[in-house]
Amino acid sequence: MFDAKKLLDQFLGSQVPGLGGSVRDRAGDAVQTARNNPMKTGAIAAALLGTKTGRSIAGNALAIGGLAAIAGLGYQAYKNYQAGQAPAAPSDAPSANNPVLLPPPAESGFGPTSPAGSNEFALVLIRAMIAAAKADGHIDDAERALIMERVKAADVSGEAAAFIEHELASPTDIDALVAAAVTEEQRVELYTASRLTIEPDSRAERGYLDLLAGRLGLADQLVDHIEATVSSAKVTLSQ
């Protein structure tokens, strides 16, 4: 089994070469890297968006890596939901006052020692991200070939590349995704990862996310918190 956690980092662009400095600096550098040389950016999730490549990548999520970023966003949304807070107003870009995203506490159920932090569940999250990217039906044979070129340019090969290629070509099995999320924290993370991958600006994408939330049994208010939290952690690239 390949290192799914490392691959998840590459999905979210946290291993884009040469990025350093503050979170906002890194987000800005990643934007410029994607514009200048999209074939070399490590943000595989952007490659999955096909003609929408470069539309959006994780912003604050660049700070702590893929699995920890998903866990941190999920934990933040879940904590605010449990506290009875109103969801923050969604934003297309992080503000200067946004706090740096931190990994969740170890005992929270979102931490690295929890079931949601295992290599096996990292693989489930990657499957969920690929399924979300396919939700609008735009990935045909030619697009899959282009995506795999970008995947290989991001230094992903061997078993990991074969896994991505298989998932792209296979029908989405939403039953298997839902069944793999056993705990409430895993269900929150699975939806968070799916939402990080896409902006639901088509009926198919919005319908897929709504179906996924329903199948996962997530409360509407919790989904609203996840939506707002993810939105605040993304940077939108100008076309």
GROMACS .gro file of C-alpha atoms in nm:
model
  239
    1MET     CA    1   0.000   0.000   0.000
    2PHE     CA    2   0.133   0.341  -0.096
    3ASP     CA    3   0.144   0.637   0.144
    4ALA     CA    4  -0.208   0.778   0.110
    5LYS     CA    5  -0.133   1.062   0.351
    6LYS     CA    6   0.151   1.186   0.132
    7LEU     CA    7  -0.069   1.162  -0.177
    8LEU     CA    8  -0.341   1.359   0.003
    9ASP     CA    9  -0.085   1.633   0.069
   10GLN     CA   10  -0.016   1.645  -0.303
   11PHE     CA   11  -0.389   1.660  -0.377
   12LEU     CA   12  -0.422   1.979  -0.177
   13GLY     CA   13  -0.105   2.138  -0.308
   14SER     CA   14   0.083   2.146   0.022
   15GLN     CA   15   0.391   2.005  -0.152
   16VAL     CA   16   0.418   2.266  -0.426
   17PRO     CA   17   0.797   2.307  -0.463
   18GLY     CA   18   0.963   2.623  -0.338
   19LEU     CA   19   0.682   2.762  -0.124
   20GLY     CA   20   0.775   2.919   0.207
   21GLY     CA   21   0.692   3.213   0.430
   22SER     CA   22   0.356   3.297   0.584
   23VAL     CA   23   0.033   3.119   0.505
   24ARG     CA   24  -0.090   3.411   0.295
   25ASP     CA   25   0.244   3.432   0.114
   26ARG     CA   26   0.233   3.062   0.039
   27ALA     CA   27  -0.124   3.087  -0.086
   28GLY     CA   28  -0.028   3.375  -0.314
   29ASP     CA   29   0.281   3.192  -0.439
   30ALA     CA   30   0.072   2.883  -0.511
   31VAL     CA   31  -0.170   3.096  -0.714
   32GLN     CA   32   0.118   3.233  -0.923
   33THR     CA   33   0.275   2.888  -0.960
   34ALA     CA   34  -0.053   2.746  -1.089
   35ARG     CA   35  -0.085   3.031  -1.337
   36ASN     CA   36   0.274   3.014  -1.463
   37ASN     CA   37   0.324   2.640  -1.480
   38PRO     CA   38   0.013   2.435  -1.399
   39MET     CA   39   0.186   2.113  -1.507
   40LYS     CA   40   0.434   2.147  -1.219
   41THR     CA   41   0.203   2.247  -0.938
   42GLY     CA   42   0.146   1.979  -0.675
   43ALA     CA   43  -0.224   2.059  -0.647
   44ILE     CA   44  -0.363   1.744  -0.805
   45ALA     CA   45  -0.713   1.849  -0.702
   46ALA     CA   46  -0.677   2.141  -0.943
   47ALA     CA   47  -0.584   1.901  -1.223
   48LEU     CA   48  -0.900   1.705  -1.152
   49LEU     CA   49  -1.106   2.010  -1.237
   50GLY     CA   50  -1.005   1.981  -1.601
   51THR     CA   51  -1.100   2.300  -1.785
   52LYS     CA   52  -1.152   2.463  -1.446
   53THR     CA   53  -0.789   2.398  -1.344
   54GLY     CA   54  -0.657   2.680  -1.133
   55ARG     CA   55  -1.001   2.805  -1.036
   56SER     CA   56  -0.938   2.742  -0.671
   57ILE     CA   57  -0.694   2.574  -0.441
   58ALA     CA   58  -0.669   2.543  -0.065
   59GLY     CA   59  -0.543   2.860   0.100
   60ASN     CA   60  -0.478   2.818   0.472
   61ALA     CA   61  -0.473   2.443   0.409
   62LEU     CA   62  -0.129   2.489   0.255
   63ALA     CA   63   0.012   2.541   0.603
   64ILE     CA   64  -0.027   2.198   0.761
   65GLY     CA   65  -0.074   1.936   0.491
   66GLY     CA   66  -0.363   1.749   0.336
   67LEU     CA   67  -0.499   1.519   0.605
   68ALA     CA   68  -0.436   1.766   0.887
   69ALA     CA   69  -0.595   2.045   0.683
   70ILE     CA   70  -0.912   1.844   0.618
   71ALA     CA   71  -0.923   1.740   0.984
   72GLY     CA   72  -0.863   2.098   1.100
   73LEU     CA   73  -1.138   2.243   0.881
   74GLY     CA   74  -1.379   1.966   0.978
   75TYR     CA   75  -1.302   2.011   1.347
   76GLN     CA   76  -1.345   2.387   1.328
   77ALA     CA   77  -1.684   2.353   1.158
   78TYR     CA   78  -1.798   2.077   1.395
   79LYS     CA   79  -1.690   2.271   1.704
   80ASN     CA   80  -1.877   2.584   1.593
   81TYR     CA   81  -2.184   2.377   1.508
   82GLN     CA   82  -2.186   2.208   1.850
   83ALA     CA   83  -2.145   2.547   2.018
   84GLY     CA   84  -2.463   2.668   1.849
   85GLN     CA   85  -2.288   2.944   1.658
   86ALA     CA   86  -2.421   3.081   1.332
   87PRO     CA   87  -2.212   2.986   1.027
   88ALA     CA   88  -1.973   3.257   0.919
   89ALA     CA   89  -2.061   3.437   0.598
   90PRO     CA   90  -1.891   3.244   0.315
   91SER     CA   91  -1.604   3.419   0.143
   92ASP     CA   92  -1.421   3.345  -0.179
   93ALA     CA   93  -1.086   3.436  -0.030
   94PRO     CA   94  -0.931   3.438   0.316
   95SER     CA   95  -0.908   3.776   0.485
   96ALA     CA   96  -0.596   3.912   0.651
   97ASN     CA   97  -0.759   3.853   0.989
   98ASN     CA   98  -0.826   3.483   0.938
   99PRO     CA   99  -0.639   3.272   1.195
  100VAL     CA  100  -0.389   3.015   1.073
  101LEU     CA  101  -0.554   2.677   1.043
  102LEU     CA  102  -0.422   2.443   1.312
  103PRO     CA  103  -0.439   2.063   1.341
  104PRO     CA  104  -0.725   1.947   1.566
  105PRO     CA  105  -0.660   1.834   1.925
  106ALA     CA  106  -0.554   1.471   1.953
  107GLU     CA  107  -0.855   1.381   2.169
  108SER     CA  108  -1.110   1.547   1.942
  109GLY     CA  109  -1.179   1.245   1.721
  110PHE     CA  110  -1.029   1.438   1.430
  111GLY     CA  111  -0.667   1.397   1.544
  112PRO     CA  112  -0.392   1.183   1.386
  113THR     CA  113  -0.441   0.898   1.634
  114SER     CA  114  -0.815   0.871   1.567
  115PRO     CA  115  -0.975   0.648   1.301
  116ALA     CA  116  -1.008   0.961   1.086
  117GLY     CA  117  -0.630   0.997   1.092
  118SER     CA  118  -0.539   0.655   0.955
  119ASN     CA  119  -0.372   0.587   0.621
  120GLU     CA  120  -0.674   0.378   0.522
  121PHE     CA  121  -0.913   0.666   0.577
  122ALA     CA  122  -0.679   0.903   0.392
  123LEU     CA  123  -0.734   0.673   0.094
  124VAL     CA  124  -1.111   0.706   0.140
  125LEU     CA  125  -1.077   1.085   0.139
  126ILE     CA  126  -0.884   1.071  -0.189
  127ARG     CA  127  -1.162   0.855  -0.337
  128ALA     CA  128  -1.414   1.111  -0.215
  129MET     CA  129  -1.222   1.397  -0.376
  130ILE     CA  130  -1.201   1.215  -0.709
  131ALA     CA  131  -1.572   1.134  -0.691
  132ALA     CA  132  -1.653   1.500  -0.628
  133ALA     CA  133  -1.434   1.607  -0.920
  134LYS     CA  134  -1.629   1.370  -1.147
  135ALA     CA  135  -1.968   1.491  -1.023
  136ASP     CA  136  -2.042   1.722  -1.317
  137GLY     CA  137  -1.957   1.449  -1.570
  138HIS     CA  138  -1.691   1.647  -1.758
  139ILE     CA  139  -1.411   1.388  -1.725
  140ASP     CA  140  -1.405   1.183  -2.046
  141ASP     CA  141  -1.124   0.966  -2.188
  142ALA     CA  142  -0.931   1.263  -2.325
  143GLU     CA  143  -0.965   1.454  -1.999
  144ARG     CA  144  -0.849   1.151  -1.799
  145ALA     CA  145  -0.537   1.131  -2.015
  146LEU     CA  146  -0.467   1.500  -1.954
  147ILE     CA  147  -0.518   1.460  -1.580
  148MET     CA  148  -0.276   1.166  -1.570
  149GLU     CA  149  -0.016   1.377  -1.749
  150ARG     CA  150  -0.050   1.637  -1.476
  151VAL     CA  151  -0.044   1.372  -1.204
  152LYS     CA  152   0.285   1.233  -1.340
  153ALA     CA  153   0.425   1.586  -1.372
  154ALA     CA  154   0.354   1.623  -0.999
  155ASP     CA  155   0.591   1.330  -0.936
  156VAL     CA  156   0.318   1.077  -0.865
  157SER     CA  157   0.390   0.736  -1.016
  158GLY     CA  158   0.365   0.363  -0.958
  159GLU     CA  159   0.088   0.230  -0.738
  160ALA     CA  160  -0.039   0.576  -0.643
  161ALA     CA  161  -0.075   0.685  -1.007
  162ALA     CA  162  -0.243   0.355  -1.098
  163PHE     CA  163  -0.489   0.407  -0.811
  164ILE     CA  164  -0.583   0.755  -0.936
  165GLU     CA  165  -0.624   0.631  -1.292
  166HIS     CA  166  -0.848   0.345  -1.176
  167GLU     CA  167  -1.064   0.575  -0.966
  168LEU     CA  168  -1.105   0.821  -1.253
  169ALA     CA  169  -1.220   0.545  -1.486
  170SER     CA  170  -1.453   0.369  -1.239
  171PRO     CA  171  -1.813   0.467  -1.161
  172THR     CA  172  -1.853   0.649  -0.830
  173ASP     CA  173  -1.959   0.410  -0.553
  174ILE     CA  174  -2.123   0.646  -0.306
  175ASP     CA  175  -2.241   0.351  -0.097
  176ALA     CA  176  -1.881   0.244  -0.037
  177LEU     CA  177  -1.774   0.599   0.050
  178VAL     CA  178  -2.054   0.642   0.302
  179ALA     CA  179  -1.993   0.298   0.454
  180ALA     CA  180  -1.624   0.379   0.505
  181ALA     CA  181  -1.708   0.680   0.724
  182VAL     CA  182  -1.792   0.502   1.049
  183THR     CA  183  -1.759   0.783   1.305
  184GLU     CA  184  -1.924   1.124   1.304
  185GLU     CA  185  -1.582   1.283   1.265
  186GLN     CA  186  -1.507   1.071   0.960
  187ARG     CA  187  -1.840   1.169   0.806
  188VAL     CA  188  -1.758   1.537   0.860
  189GLU     CA  189  -1.412   1.494   0.708
  190LEU     CA  190  -1.545   1.306   0.405
  191TYR     CA  191  -1.786   1.587   0.323
  192THR     CA  192  -1.518   1.848   0.396
  193ALA     CA  193  -1.273   1.683   0.155
  194SER     CA  194  -1.540   1.662  -0.114
  195ARG     CA  195  -1.632   2.028  -0.071
  196LEU     CA  196  -1.265   2.133  -0.078
  197THR     CA  197  -1.227   1.974  -0.420
  198ILE     CA  198  -1.503   2.162  -0.602
  199GLU     CA  199  -1.703   2.480  -0.612
  200PRO     CA  200  -2.065   2.361  -0.655
  201ASP     CA  201  -2.160   2.605  -0.930
  202SER     CA  202  -2.344   2.351  -1.142
  203ARG     CA  203  -2.661   2.161  -1.062
  204ALA     CA  204  -2.476   1.830  -1.087
  205GLU     CA  205  -2.207   1.934  -0.839
  206ARG     CA  206  -2.455   2.087  -0.594
  207GLY     CA  207  -2.679   1.785  -0.629
  208TYR     CA  208  -2.390   1.549  -0.560
  209LEU     CA  209  -2.287   1.734  -0.244
  210ASP     CA  210  -2.647   1.747  -0.121
  211LEU     CA  211  -2.686   1.375  -0.186
  212LEU     CA  212  -2.359   1.301  -0.007
  213ALA     CA  213  -2.456   1.510   0.296
  214GLY     CA  214  -2.791   1.334   0.314
  215ARG     CA  215  -2.639   0.989   0.282
  216LEU     CA  216  -2.385   1.074   0.553
  217GLY     CA  217  -2.666   1.190   0.782
  218LEU     CA  218  -2.516   1.534   0.838
  219ALA     CA  219  -2.749   1.794   0.986
  220ASP     CA  220  -2.827   2.089   0.759
  221GLN     CA  221  -2.674   2.336   1.004
  222LEU     CA  222  -2.355   2.129   1.027
  223VAL     CA  223  -2.332   2.127   0.647
  224ASP     CA  224  -2.375   2.506   0.649
  225HIS     CA  225  -2.083   2.533   0.892
  226ILE     CA  226  -1.863   2.311   0.675
  227GLU     CA  227  -1.954   2.512   0.365
  228ALA     CA  228  -1.863   2.841   0.533
  229THR     CA  229  -1.543   2.706   0.688
  230VAL     CA  230  -1.417   2.559   0.362
  231SER     CA  231  -1.506   2.874   0.170
  232SER     CA  232  -1.297   3.085   0.408
  233ALA     CA  233  -0.994   2.859   0.350
  234LYS     CA  234  -0.990   2.877  -0.029
  235VAL     CA  235  -0.827   3.115  -0.271
  236THR     CA  236  -1.006   3.180  -0.599
  237LEU     CA  237  -0.784   3.228  -0.903
  238SER     CA  238  -0.887   3.474  -1.171
  239GLN     CA  239  -0.952   3.312  -1.506
   0.00000   0.00000   0.00000
